[in-house]
Coordinates of C-alpha atoms in Angstrom, one line a residue:
X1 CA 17.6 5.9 65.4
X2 CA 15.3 4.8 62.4
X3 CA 13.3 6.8 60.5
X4 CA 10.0 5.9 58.9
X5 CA 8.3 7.2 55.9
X6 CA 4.9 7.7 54.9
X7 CA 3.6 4.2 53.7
X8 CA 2.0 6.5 51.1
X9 CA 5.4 7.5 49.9
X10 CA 7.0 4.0 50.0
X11 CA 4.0 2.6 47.8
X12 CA 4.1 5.2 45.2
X13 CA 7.8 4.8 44.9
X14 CA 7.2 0.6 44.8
X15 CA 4.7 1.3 41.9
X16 CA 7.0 3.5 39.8
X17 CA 9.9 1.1 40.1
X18 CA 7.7 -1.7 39.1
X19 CA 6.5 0.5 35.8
X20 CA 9.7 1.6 35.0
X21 CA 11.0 -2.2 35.2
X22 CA 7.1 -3.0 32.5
X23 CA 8.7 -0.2 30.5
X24 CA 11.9 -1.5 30.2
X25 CA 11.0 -5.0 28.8
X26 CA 8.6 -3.2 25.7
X27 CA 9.2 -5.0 22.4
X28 CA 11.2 -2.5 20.2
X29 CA 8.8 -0.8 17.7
X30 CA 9.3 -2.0 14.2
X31 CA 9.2 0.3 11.4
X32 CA 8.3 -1.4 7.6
X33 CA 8.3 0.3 4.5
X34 CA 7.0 -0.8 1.0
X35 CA 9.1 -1.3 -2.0
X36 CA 8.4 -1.8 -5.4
X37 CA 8.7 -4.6 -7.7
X38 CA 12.2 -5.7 -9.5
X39 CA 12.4 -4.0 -12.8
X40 CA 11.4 -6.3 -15.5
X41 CA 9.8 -4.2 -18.3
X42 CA 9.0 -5.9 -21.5
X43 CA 7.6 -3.7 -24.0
X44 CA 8.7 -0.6 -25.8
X45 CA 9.4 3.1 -23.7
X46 CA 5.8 4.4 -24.0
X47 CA 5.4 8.6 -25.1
X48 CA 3.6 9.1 -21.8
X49 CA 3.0 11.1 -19.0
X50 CA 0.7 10.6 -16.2
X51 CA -0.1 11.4 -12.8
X52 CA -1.8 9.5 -10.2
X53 CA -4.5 11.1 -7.9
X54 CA -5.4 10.5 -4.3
X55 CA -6.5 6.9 -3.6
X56 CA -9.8 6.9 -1.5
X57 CA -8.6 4.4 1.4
X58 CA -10.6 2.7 4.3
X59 CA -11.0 4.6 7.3
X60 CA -9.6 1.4 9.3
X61 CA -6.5 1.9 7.6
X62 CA -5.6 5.8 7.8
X63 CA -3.9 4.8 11.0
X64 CA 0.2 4.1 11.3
X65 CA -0.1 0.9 12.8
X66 CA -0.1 -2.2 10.8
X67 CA -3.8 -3.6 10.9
X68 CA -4.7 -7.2 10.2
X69 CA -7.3 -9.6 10.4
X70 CA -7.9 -11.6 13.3
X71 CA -11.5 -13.7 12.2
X72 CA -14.9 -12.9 11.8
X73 CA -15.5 -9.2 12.0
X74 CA -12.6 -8.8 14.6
X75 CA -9.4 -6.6 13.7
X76 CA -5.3 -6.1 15.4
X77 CA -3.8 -3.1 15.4
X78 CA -0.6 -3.8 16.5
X79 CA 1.2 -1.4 18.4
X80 CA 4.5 -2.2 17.8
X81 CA 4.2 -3.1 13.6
X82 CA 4.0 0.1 12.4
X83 CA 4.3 2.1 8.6
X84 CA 7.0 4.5 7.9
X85 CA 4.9 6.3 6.4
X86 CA 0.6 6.9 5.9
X87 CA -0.2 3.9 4.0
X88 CA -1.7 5.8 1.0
X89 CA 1.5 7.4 0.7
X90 CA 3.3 4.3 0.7
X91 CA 0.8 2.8 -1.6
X92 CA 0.6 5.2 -4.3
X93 CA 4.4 5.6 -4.2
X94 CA 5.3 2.1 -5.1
X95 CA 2.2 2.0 -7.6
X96 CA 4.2 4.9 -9.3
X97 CA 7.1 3.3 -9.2
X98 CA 6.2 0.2 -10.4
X99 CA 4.3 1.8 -13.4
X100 CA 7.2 4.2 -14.5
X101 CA 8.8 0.7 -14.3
X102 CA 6.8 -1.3 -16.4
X103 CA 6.3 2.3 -19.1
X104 CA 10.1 2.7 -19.0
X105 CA 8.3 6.7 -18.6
X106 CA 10.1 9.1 -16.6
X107 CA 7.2 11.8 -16.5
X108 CA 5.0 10.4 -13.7
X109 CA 3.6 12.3 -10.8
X110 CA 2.7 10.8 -8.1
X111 CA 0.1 12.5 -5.4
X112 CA 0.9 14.6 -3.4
X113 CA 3.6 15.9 -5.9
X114 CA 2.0 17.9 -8.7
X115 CA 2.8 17.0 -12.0
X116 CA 5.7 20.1 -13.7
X117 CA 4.5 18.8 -17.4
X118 CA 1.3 18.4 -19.5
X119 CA 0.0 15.3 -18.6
X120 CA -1.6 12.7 -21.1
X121 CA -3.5 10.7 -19.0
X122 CA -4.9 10.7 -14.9
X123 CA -5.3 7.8 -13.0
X124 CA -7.4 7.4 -10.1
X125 CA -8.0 4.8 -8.1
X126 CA -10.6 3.6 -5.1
X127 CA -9.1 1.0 -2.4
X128 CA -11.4 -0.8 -0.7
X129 CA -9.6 -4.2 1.0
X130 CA -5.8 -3.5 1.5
X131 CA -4.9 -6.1 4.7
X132 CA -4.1 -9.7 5.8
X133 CA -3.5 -12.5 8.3
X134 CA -0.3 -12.6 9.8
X135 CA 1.6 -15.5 9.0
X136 CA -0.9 -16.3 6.4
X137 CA -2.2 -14.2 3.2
X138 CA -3.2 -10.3 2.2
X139 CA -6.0 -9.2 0.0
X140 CA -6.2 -6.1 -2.4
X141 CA -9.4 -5.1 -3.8
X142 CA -9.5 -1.9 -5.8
X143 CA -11.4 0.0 -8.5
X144 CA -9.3 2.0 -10.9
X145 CA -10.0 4.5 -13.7
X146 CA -7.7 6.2 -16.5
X147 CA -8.7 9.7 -17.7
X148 CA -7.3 11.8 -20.4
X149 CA -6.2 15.6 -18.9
X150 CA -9.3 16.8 -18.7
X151 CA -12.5 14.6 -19.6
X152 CA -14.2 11.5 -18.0
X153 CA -12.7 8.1 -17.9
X154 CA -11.9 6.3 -20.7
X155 CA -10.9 3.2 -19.3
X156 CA -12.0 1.2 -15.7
X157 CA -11.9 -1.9 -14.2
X158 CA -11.3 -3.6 -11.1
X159 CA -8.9 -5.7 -9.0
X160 CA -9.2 -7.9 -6.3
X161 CA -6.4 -10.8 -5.3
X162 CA -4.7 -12.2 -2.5
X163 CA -1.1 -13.2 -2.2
X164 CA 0.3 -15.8 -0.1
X165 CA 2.4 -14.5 3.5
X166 CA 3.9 -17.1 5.0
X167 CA 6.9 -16.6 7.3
X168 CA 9.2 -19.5 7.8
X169 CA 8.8 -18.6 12.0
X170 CA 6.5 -16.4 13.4
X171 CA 9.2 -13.3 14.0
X172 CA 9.1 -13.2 10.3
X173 CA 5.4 -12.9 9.9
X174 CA 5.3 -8.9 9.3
X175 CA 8.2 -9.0 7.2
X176 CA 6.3 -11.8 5.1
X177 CA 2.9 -9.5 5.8
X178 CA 4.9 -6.6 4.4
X179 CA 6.3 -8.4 1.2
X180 CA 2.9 -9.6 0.0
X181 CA 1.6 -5.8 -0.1
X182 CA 4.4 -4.9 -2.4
X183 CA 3.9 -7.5 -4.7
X184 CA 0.2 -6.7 -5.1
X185 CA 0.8 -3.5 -5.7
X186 CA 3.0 -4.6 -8.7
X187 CA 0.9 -6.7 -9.4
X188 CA -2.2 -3.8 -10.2
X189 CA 0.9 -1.8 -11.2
X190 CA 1.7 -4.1 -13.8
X191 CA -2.6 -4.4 -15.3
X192 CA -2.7 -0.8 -15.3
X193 CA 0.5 -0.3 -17.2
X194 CA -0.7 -2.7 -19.7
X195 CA -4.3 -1.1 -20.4
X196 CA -1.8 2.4 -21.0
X197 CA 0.3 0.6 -23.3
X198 CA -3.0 -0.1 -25.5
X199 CA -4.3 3.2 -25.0
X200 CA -1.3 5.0 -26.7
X201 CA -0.8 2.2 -29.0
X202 CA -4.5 1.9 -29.9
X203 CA -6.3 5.3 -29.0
X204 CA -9.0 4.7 -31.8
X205 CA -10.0 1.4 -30.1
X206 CA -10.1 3.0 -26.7
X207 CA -11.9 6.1 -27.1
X208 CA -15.1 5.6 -25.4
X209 CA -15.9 5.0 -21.8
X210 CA -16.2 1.4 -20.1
X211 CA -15.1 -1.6 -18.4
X212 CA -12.1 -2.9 -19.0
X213 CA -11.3 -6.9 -18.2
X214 CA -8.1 -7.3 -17.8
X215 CA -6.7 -11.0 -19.1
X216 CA -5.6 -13.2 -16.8
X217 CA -1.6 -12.5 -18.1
X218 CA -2.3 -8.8 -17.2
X219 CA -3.6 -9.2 -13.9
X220 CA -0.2 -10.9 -13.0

């Protein structure tokens, strides 16, 4: 003799097979992780030690997934792209990296470390464009200050430039994406290592507050 079920029953267990079947074929998530630039310092080991404060990010960004730019005033955030880590984090770690780099200094904190020596100089630093087009291009643009331990800036200036992210087939676009944010953070790395260099080789021409305008050579 047959049985039969609830139609209620049959249809809920039709609809959790069919989302465990949607679940199954999810893209993998994809973690990505920032690096800093190959070593390639040029100048002298500078006498310095500096720590970097908190960057003030955009709000869009304080999220783990990878946001880009999709036209106009529309935005992805991509699910399955996603930092390793918050994107300040990853930003200000690489930044200190690449300057302990380019200073050859071994005495740099890095927030949210605290710095275990006196420190010579602060830097500080305002983000306010740090994201791309997929397959195509990503734009910094940043203010940036140096301070002495305790004092007001001696030194600011901006940044702002966009670096080629082109992926040779669109499964490579985030790694591409990726790239192009490291290498404008070595980029900045790189002018603000070379306004320190003057200030500790020049401090008499650099005393008093103001803009600095990077040369074209130092914004490379």
């Amino acid at each position: 003799m047959y049985q039969i079920r609830p139609i209620g029953a049959t249809l809920a267990a039709v609809v959790l097979a069919m989302a465990l079947t949607a679940c199954g074929h999810s893209p993998a998530v994809q973690f990505y992780s920032l690096q800093p630039a190959a070593a390639n310092a040029t100048g002298a080991p500078l006498d310095l030690a500096l720590s970097i404060s908190p960057a003030q990010f955009p709000r869009a960004l304080a999220r783990s997934q990878i946001v880009t730019r999709a036209g106009g005033s529309r935005v992805n955030v991509d699910e399955y792209h996603v930092w390793s880590a918050p994107l300040e984090y990853e930003f200000l770690r690489v930044l200190g990296d690449d300057i302990a780099s380019d200073t050859q200094s071994d005495r740099i904190a890095v927030y949210p470390k605290e710095a275990a020596f006196k420190v010579d100089y602060r830097v500080t630093l305002d983000v306010l464009q740090f994201d791309g087009v997929a397959g195509d291009s990503v734009t910094l643009r940043a203010r940036w200050a140096i301070a002495p331990a305790t004092g007001d800036a001696i030194a600011v200036g901006s940044f702002e430039q966009t670096e080629p992210a082109h992926a040779a087939t669109e499964a490579d676009n985030y790694d591409a994406l990726v790239s192009a944010h490291s290498a404008l953070i070595g980029d900045l790395g790189r002018l603000i290592s070379a306004k320190l260099r003057e200030l500790v080789n020049h401090p008499e021409g650099s005393s008093a507050p103001g803009r600095y305008a990077p040369t074209a050579q130092a914004a490379r």
